[in-house]
Amino acid sequence: MKRIKIEVLKTHFDEELAKEYGCLGPCPAHKVGEVFISEGFSKPEGFCDEAWKAIYQYVFALAHMNKDEVFYYKDWITKPGVAINSCNDGIRPVIFKITRLEDEAQKPKMYEIE
């Protein structure tokens, strides 16, 4: 299993929807340029819980895919080892670039039984 880099590419704020439904402002959780590393199975520290729910399956898939594979019948992203995804917030989504790294993920620490 490989490590995964998650980069914040864009943040968006739909003012029209925000006015209609009462959203206070852009997402405060992430800023453009932030970078997180996942060990392929765990949410990086400081990463939004809701955004993680939206992207974790892509993180997991990339961590286990062959380096030359692409997603979904090659009709979505044509660059191997990369996915572009966003959180589920319809008013203020954050767009992420998810990239498979070539180094191995750290294995989870197991508890020693006495």
Coordinates of N, CA, C and O in Angstrom, one line a residue:
M1 N 0.8 -1.2 0.0 CA 0.0 0.0 0.0 C 0.9 1.2 0.0 O 1.9 1.3 0.7
K2 N 0.5 2.2 -0.8 CA 1.3 3.4 -1.0 C 0.8 4.6 -0.2 O -0.4 4.6 0.2
R3 N 1.6 5.6 0.1 CA 1.2 6.8 0.8 C 0.5 7.7 -0.3 O 0.7 7.5 -1.5
I4 N -0.4 8.6 0.2 CA -1.1 9.4 -0.7 C -1.0 10.9 -0.3 O -1.1 11.2 0.9
K5 N -0.8 11.7 -1.3 CA -0.7 13.2 -1.0 C -2.0 13.8 -1.4 O -2.6 13.5 -2.5
I6 N -2.6 14.6 -0.5 CA -3.8 15.3 -0.7 C -3.6 16.8 -0.7 O -3.1 17.3 0.3
E7 N -3.8 17.5 -1.8 CA -3.5 18.9 -1.9 C -4.9 19.6 -2.1 O -5.7 19.2 -2.9
V8 N -5.0 20.8 -1.5 CA -6.1 21.6 -1.6 C -5.9 22.5 -2.9 O -5.0 23.4 -2.9
L9 N -6.6 22.3 -4.0 CA -6.4 23.0 -5.2 C -7.3 24.3 -5.2 O -6.8 25.3 -5.7
K10 N -8.5 24.2 -4.8 CA -9.4 25.3 -4.9 C -10.5 25.3 -3.8 O -10.8 24.2 -3.3
T11 N -10.9 26.4 -3.4 CA -12.1 26.5 -2.6 C -13.1 27.4 -3.3 O -12.8 28.2 -4.1
H12 N -14.4 27.1 -3.1 CA -15.4 27.8 -3.9 C -16.5 28.2 -2.9 O -16.8 27.5 -1.9
F13 N -17.1 29.3 -3.1 CA -18.2 29.8 -2.3 C -19.3 30.4 -3.2 O -19.1 31.3 -3.9
D14 N -20.5 29.8 -3.2 CA -21.6 30.2 -4.0 C -22.5 31.2 -3.2 O -23.3 30.8 -2.3
E15 N -22.2 32.5 -3.5 CA -22.9 33.5 -2.7 C -24.4 33.5 -2.8 O -25.1 33.7 -1.9
E16 N -24.9 33.2 -4.0 CA -26.3 33.1 -4.3 C -27.0 32.1 -3.4 O -28.0 32.3 -2.7
L17 N -26.4 30.9 -3.4 CA -27.0 29.8 -2.5 C -26.8 30.1 -1.1 O -27.7 29.8 -0.3
A18 N -25.7 30.7 -0.7 CA -25.5 31.1 0.7 C -26.5 32.1 1.2 O -27.0 31.9 2.3
K19 N -26.9 33.1 0.4 CA -27.9 34.0 0.8 C -29.2 33.3 0.9 O -30.0 33.6 1.9
E20 N -29.5 32.5 0.0 CA -30.9 31.8 0.0 C -31.0 30.8 1.2 O -32.0 30.7 1.8
Y21 N -29.9 30.1 1.6 CA -30.0 29.1 2.6 C -29.3 29.4 3.9 O -29.3 28.6 4.8
G22 N -28.7 30.6 4.0 CA -28.2 31.0 5.3 C -26.8 30.6 5.6 O -26.4 30.6 6.8
C23 N -26.0 30.2 4.7 CA -24.6 29.8 5.0 C -23.8 31.1 5.3 O -24.0 32.2 4.6
L24 N -22.9 31.1 6.3 CA -22.3 32.3 6.7 C -21.0 32.7 5.9 O -20.7 33.9 5.9
G25 N -20.4 31.8 5.3 CA -19.2 32.2 4.5 C -18.4 31.0 4.0 O -18.9 29.8 4.1
P26 N -17.3 31.2 3.3 CA -16.5 30.1 2.8 C -16.1 29.2 3.9 O -16.0 29.5 5.1
C27 N -15.8 28.0 3.5 CA -15.3 26.9 4.4 C -14.1 27.3 5.2 O -13.1 27.7 4.5
P28 N -14.1 27.2 6.5 CA -13.0 27.6 7.3 C -12.0 26.5 7.5 O -10.9 26.7 8.0
A29 N -12.3 25.3 7.0 CA -11.5 24.1 7.3 C -10.2 24.0 6.5 O -9.2 23.6 7.1
H30 N -10.2 24.4 5.3 CA -9.0 24.2 4.4 C -8.7 25.5 3.6 O -9.7 26.2 3.2
K31 N -7.5 25.7 3.3 CA -7.0 26.8 2.5 C -6.2 26.2 1.3 O -5.6 25.2 1.4
V32 N -6.3 27.0 0.1 CA -5.6 26.6 -1.1 C -4.1 26.5 -0.7 O -3.6 27.3 0.0
G33 N -3.5 25.4 -1.2 CA -2.1 25.2 -1.0 C -1.8 24.2 0.1 O -0.6 23.7 0.2
E34 N -2.7 23.9 1.0 CA -2.5 23.0 2.0 C -2.2 21.6 1.5 O -2.7 21.2 0.4
V35 N -1.3 20.8 2.1 CA -0.9 19.5 1.7 C -1.0 18.6 2.9 O -0.5 18.9 4.0
F36 N -1.6 17.4 2.7 CA -1.8 16.4 3.7 C -1.2 15.1 3.2 O -1.3 14.8 1.9
I37 N -0.7 14.2 4.0 CA -0.3 12.9 3.6 C -1.1 11.9 4.4 O -1.2 11.9 5.6
S38 N -1.6 10.9 3.6 CA -2.4 9.8 4.2 C -1.6 8.5 4.0 O -0.9 8.3 3.0
E39 N -1.6 7.7 5.0 CA -0.9 6.4 4.9 C -1.8 5.4 4.2 O -1.6 4.2 4.3
G40 N -2.8 5.9 3.5 CA -3.6 5.0 2.6 C -4.9 4.5 3.3 O -5.7 3.9 2.7
F41 N -5.0 4.6 4.6 CA -6.1 4.1 5.3 C -6.6 5.0 6.5 O -7.6 4.7 7.1
S42 N -5.9 6.1 6.7 CA -6.3 6.9 7.8 C -6.3 8.4 7.4 O -5.6 8.8 6.6
K43 N -7.3 9.1 8.1 CA -7.4 10.5 7.8 C -6.2 11.3 8.4 O -5.9 11.1 9.5
P44 N -5.6 12.1 7.6 CA -4.5 12.9 8.1 C -4.9 13.9 9.2 O -6.1 14.4 9.2
E45 N -4.0 14.1 10.1 CA -4.3 15.0 11.2 C -4.6 16.4 10.6 O -4.0 16.9 9.7
G46 N -5.7 17.0 11.2 CA -6.1 18.4 10.7 C -7.0 18.4 9.5 O -7.4 19.4 9.0
F47 N -7.3 17.2 9.0 CA -8.2 17.1 7.8 C -9.6 17.1 8.2 O -10.0 16.4 9.1
C48 N -10.5 17.8 7.5 CA -11.9 17.9 7.8 C -12.6 16.5 7.7 O -12.4 15.8 6.8
D49 N -13.3 16.2 8.8 CA -14.0 14.9 8.8 C -15.0 14.7 7.7 O -15.0 13.6 7.1
E50 N -15.7 15.7 7.3 CA -16.7 15.6 6.3 C -16.1 15.5 4.9 O -16.5 14.7 4.1
A51 N -15.0 16.2 4.7 CA -14.2 16.1 3.4 C -13.6 14.7 3.3 O -13.6 14.1 2.3
W52 N -13.1 14.2 4.4 CA -12.6 12.8 4.4 C -13.6 11.8 4.0 O -13.3 10.9 3.2
K53 N -14.8 11.9 4.5 CA -15.9 11.0 4.2 C -16.2 11.0 2.7 O -16.5 10.0 2.1
A54 N -16.0 12.2 2.0 CA -16.2 12.3 0.6 C -15.1 11.7 -0.3 O -15.3 11.3 -1.4
I55 N -13.9 11.7 0.2 CA -12.7 11.3 -0.6 C -12.0 10.1 -0.2 O -11.2 9.6 -0.9
Y56 N -12.3 9.5 1.0 CA -11.5 8.4 1.5 C -11.4 7.2 0.6 O -10.4 6.5 0.5
Q57 N -12.6 6.9 -0.1 CA -12.6 5.7 -1.0 C -11.6 5.9 -2.2 O -11.0 5.0 -2.7
Y58 N -11.4 7.2 -2.6 CA -10.4 7.4 -3.7 C -9.0 7.3 -3.2 O -8.1 6.8 -3.8
V59 N -8.8 7.8 -1.9 CA -7.5 7.7 -1.3 C -7.1 6.2 -1.1 O -6.0 5.8 -1.5
F60 N -8.1 5.4 -0.6 CA -7.8 4.0 -0.4 C -7.6 3.3 -1.8 O -6.6 2.5 -1.9
A61 N -8.4 3.6 -2.8 CA -8.2 3.0 -4.1 C -6.8 3.3 -4.7 O -6.1 2.4 -5.2
L62 N -6.4 4.6 -4.7 CA -5.1 5.0 -5.2 C -4.0 4.3 -4.4 O -3.0 3.9 -5.0
A63 N -4.1 4.1 -3.1 CA -3.1 3.5 -2.3 C -2.9 2.0 -2.7 O -1.8 1.5 -2.5
H64 N -3.9 1.4 -3.3 CA -3.8 0.0 -3.7 C -3.7 -0.3 -5.2 O -3.6 -1.4 -5.6
M65 N -3.9 0.8 -6.0 CA -3.8 0.6 -7.4 C -2.4 0.4 -7.9 O -1.5 0.9 -7.4
N66 N -2.3 -0.2 -9.1 CA -1.1 -0.3 -9.8 C -0.7 1.2 -10.3 O -1.6 1.9 -10.6
K67 N 0.6 1.5 -10.3 CA 1.0 2.9 -10.7 C 0.5 3.3 -12.1 O 0.5 4.5 -12.3
D68 N 0.2 2.4 -12.9 CA -0.1 2.7 -14.3 C -1.6 2.7 -14.5 O -2.1 3.0 -15.6
E69 N -2.4 2.4 -13.5 CA -3.9 2.4 -13.7 C -4.5 3.8 -13.5 O -4.0 4.6 -12.8
V70 N -5.6 4.0 -14.2 CA -6.4 5.2 -14.1 C -7.8 4.8 -13.7 O -8.3 3.6 -13.8
F71 N -8.6 5.7 -13.1 CA -9.9 5.5 -12.6 C -10.9 5.3 -13.7 O -10.9 6.0 -14.8
Y72 N -12.0 4.6 -13.5 CA -13.2 4.5 -14.3 C -13.1 4.5 -15.8 O -13.5 5.4 -16.5
Y73 N -12.6 3.4 -16.2 CA -12.6 3.1 -17.7 C -11.9 4.2 -18.5 O -12.2 4.4 -19.6
K74 N -11.0 4.8 -17.8 CA -10.1 5.9 -18.5 C -10.9 7.0 -19.1 O -10.5 7.7 -20.0
D75 N -12.1 7.3 -18.6 CA -12.9 8.4 -19.1 C -13.1 9.5 -18.1 O -13.9 10.5 -18.3
W76 N -12.3 9.5 -17.0 CA -12.5 10.5 -16.0 C -11.2 11.3 -15.9 O -11.1 12.4 -16.4
I77 N -10.2 10.8 -15.3 CA -8.8 11.4 -15.2 C -7.9 10.5 -16.0 O -7.9 9.3 -15.8
T78 N -7.2 11.0 -16.9 CA -6.3 10.2 -17.8 C -4.9 10.0 -17.2 O -4.1 9.3 -17.8
K79 N -4.6 10.7 -16.2 CA -3.2 10.7 -15.6 C -3.2 9.6 -14.5 O -4.0 9.7 -13.5
P80 N -2.4 8.5 -14.7 CA -2.4 7.5 -13.7 C -1.9 8.0 -12.3 O -1.1 8.9 -12.2
G81 N -2.5 7.4 -11.3 CA -2.2 7.8 -9.9 C -2.7 9.1 -9.4 O -2.2 9.5 -8.4
V82 N -3.7 9.6 -10.1 CA -4.2 10.9 -9.7 C -5.8 10.9 -9.7 O -6.4 10.3 -10.6
A83 N -6.4 11.6 -8.7 CA -7.8 11.8 -8.7 C -8.1 13.2 -8.3 O -7.3 13.8 -7.5
I84 N -9.1 13.8 -8.9 CA -9.5 15.2 -8.5 C -10.9 15.0 -7.9 O -11.8 14.4 -8.5
N85 N -11.1 15.4 -6.7 CA -12.4 15.2 -6.0 C -12.7 16.4 -5.1 O -11.8 17.3 -4.9
S86 N -13.9 16.4 -4.5 CA -14.2 17.5 -3.6 C -15.0 17.0 -2.5 O -15.5 15.9 -2.5
C87 N -15.2 17.9 -1.5 CA -16.0 17.6 -0.3 C -17.5 17.7 -0.8 O -17.8 18.1 -1.9
N88 N -18.4 17.3 0.1 CA -19.8 17.3 -0.2 C -20.6 18.6 0.0 O -21.8 18.6 -0.3
D89 N -19.9 19.6 0.4 CA -20.6 20.9 0.7 C -21.0 21.5 -0.6 O -20.2 22.0 -1.4
G90 N -22.3 21.6 -0.9 CA -22.8 22.2 -2.1 C -22.7 23.7 -2.2 O -22.8 24.3 -3.3
I91 N -22.5 24.4 -1.1 CA -22.4 25.8 -1.1 C -21.0 26.3 -1.1 O -20.6 27.3 -1.7
R92 N -20.1 25.6 -0.4 CA -18.7 26.0 -0.3 C -17.7 24.8 -0.4 O -17.0 24.5 0.5
P93 N -17.8 24.1 -1.6 CA -16.9 22.9 -1.7 C -15.4 23.3 -1.8 O -15.0 24.3 -2.2
V94 N -14.6 22.3 -1.3 CA -13.2 22.4 -1.4 C -12.8 21.3 -2.4 O -13.2 20.1 -2.3
I95 N -11.9 21.6 -3.4 CA -11.5 20.7 -4.4 C -10.1 20.2 -4.1 O -9.2 21.0 -3.8
F96 N -9.9 18.9 -4.1 CA -8.7 18.2 -3.8 C -8.0 17.5 -4.9 O -8.7 16.9 -5.7
K97 N -6.7 17.5 -5.0 CA -5.9 16.7 -5.9 C -5.4 15.6 -5.0 O -4.7 15.8 -4.0
I98 N -5.7 14.3 -5.4 CA -5.2 13.2 -4.6 C -4.2 12.4 -5.5 O -4.5 12.0 -6.6
T99 N -3.0 12.3 -5.0 CA -1.9 11.7 -5.8 C -1.3 10.5 -5.0 O -0.9 10.6 -3.9
R100 N -1.1 9.4 -5.8 CA -0.4 8.2 -5.2 C 1.1 8.5 -5.2 O 1.6 8.8 -6.3
L101 N 1.7 8.3 -4.1 CA 3.1 8.5 -4.0 C 3.8 7.1 -4.1 O 3.1 6.1 -4.0
E102 N 5.0 7.1 -4.4 CA 5.7 5.8 -4.6 C 6.2 5.1 -3.4 O 6.6 3.9 -3.4
D103 N 6.3 5.8 -2.3 CA 6.8 5.2 -1.1 C 5.7 4.5 -0.3 O 4.5 4.8 -0.4
E104 N 6.1 3.5 0.4 CA 5.2 2.6 1.1 C 4.6 3.3 2.3 O 5.2 4.1 3.0
A105 N 3.3 3.1 2.5 CA 2.6 3.6 3.7 C 3.1 2.9 5.0 O 3.5 1.7 4.9
Q106 N 3.1 3.6 6.1 CA 3.4 3.0 7.3 C 2.3 2.1 7.8 O 1.1 2.4 7.6
K107 N 2.7 0.9 8.3 CA 1.7 0.0 8.8 C 1.2 0.5 10.1 O 1.9 1.1 10.9
P108 N -0.1 0.2 10.4 CA -0.7 0.6 11.6 C 0.0 -0.1 12.8 O 0.4 -1.3 12.7
K109 N 0.2 0.6 13.9 CA 0.8 0.0 15.1 C -0.2 -0.9 15.7 O -1.3 -0.6 15.9
M110 N 0.3 -2.1 16.0 CA -0.5 -3.1 16.6 C -0.3 -3.1 18.2 O 0.8 -2.8 18.6
Y111 N -1.3 -3.3 18.9 CA -1.2 -3.3 20.3 C -0.6 -4.6 20.8 O -0.9 -5.7 20.3
E112 N 0.4 -4.5 21.7 CA 1.0 -5.8 22.2 C 0.1 -6.3 23.3 O -0.3 -5.6 24.1
I113 N -0.1 -7.6 23.2 CA -0.9 -8.3 24.2 C 0.0 -9.0 25.2 O 1.0 -9.7 24.8
E114 N -0.2 -8.7 26.4 CA 0.7 -9.3 27.5 C 0.2 -10.6 27.9 O -1.0 -10.9 27.9

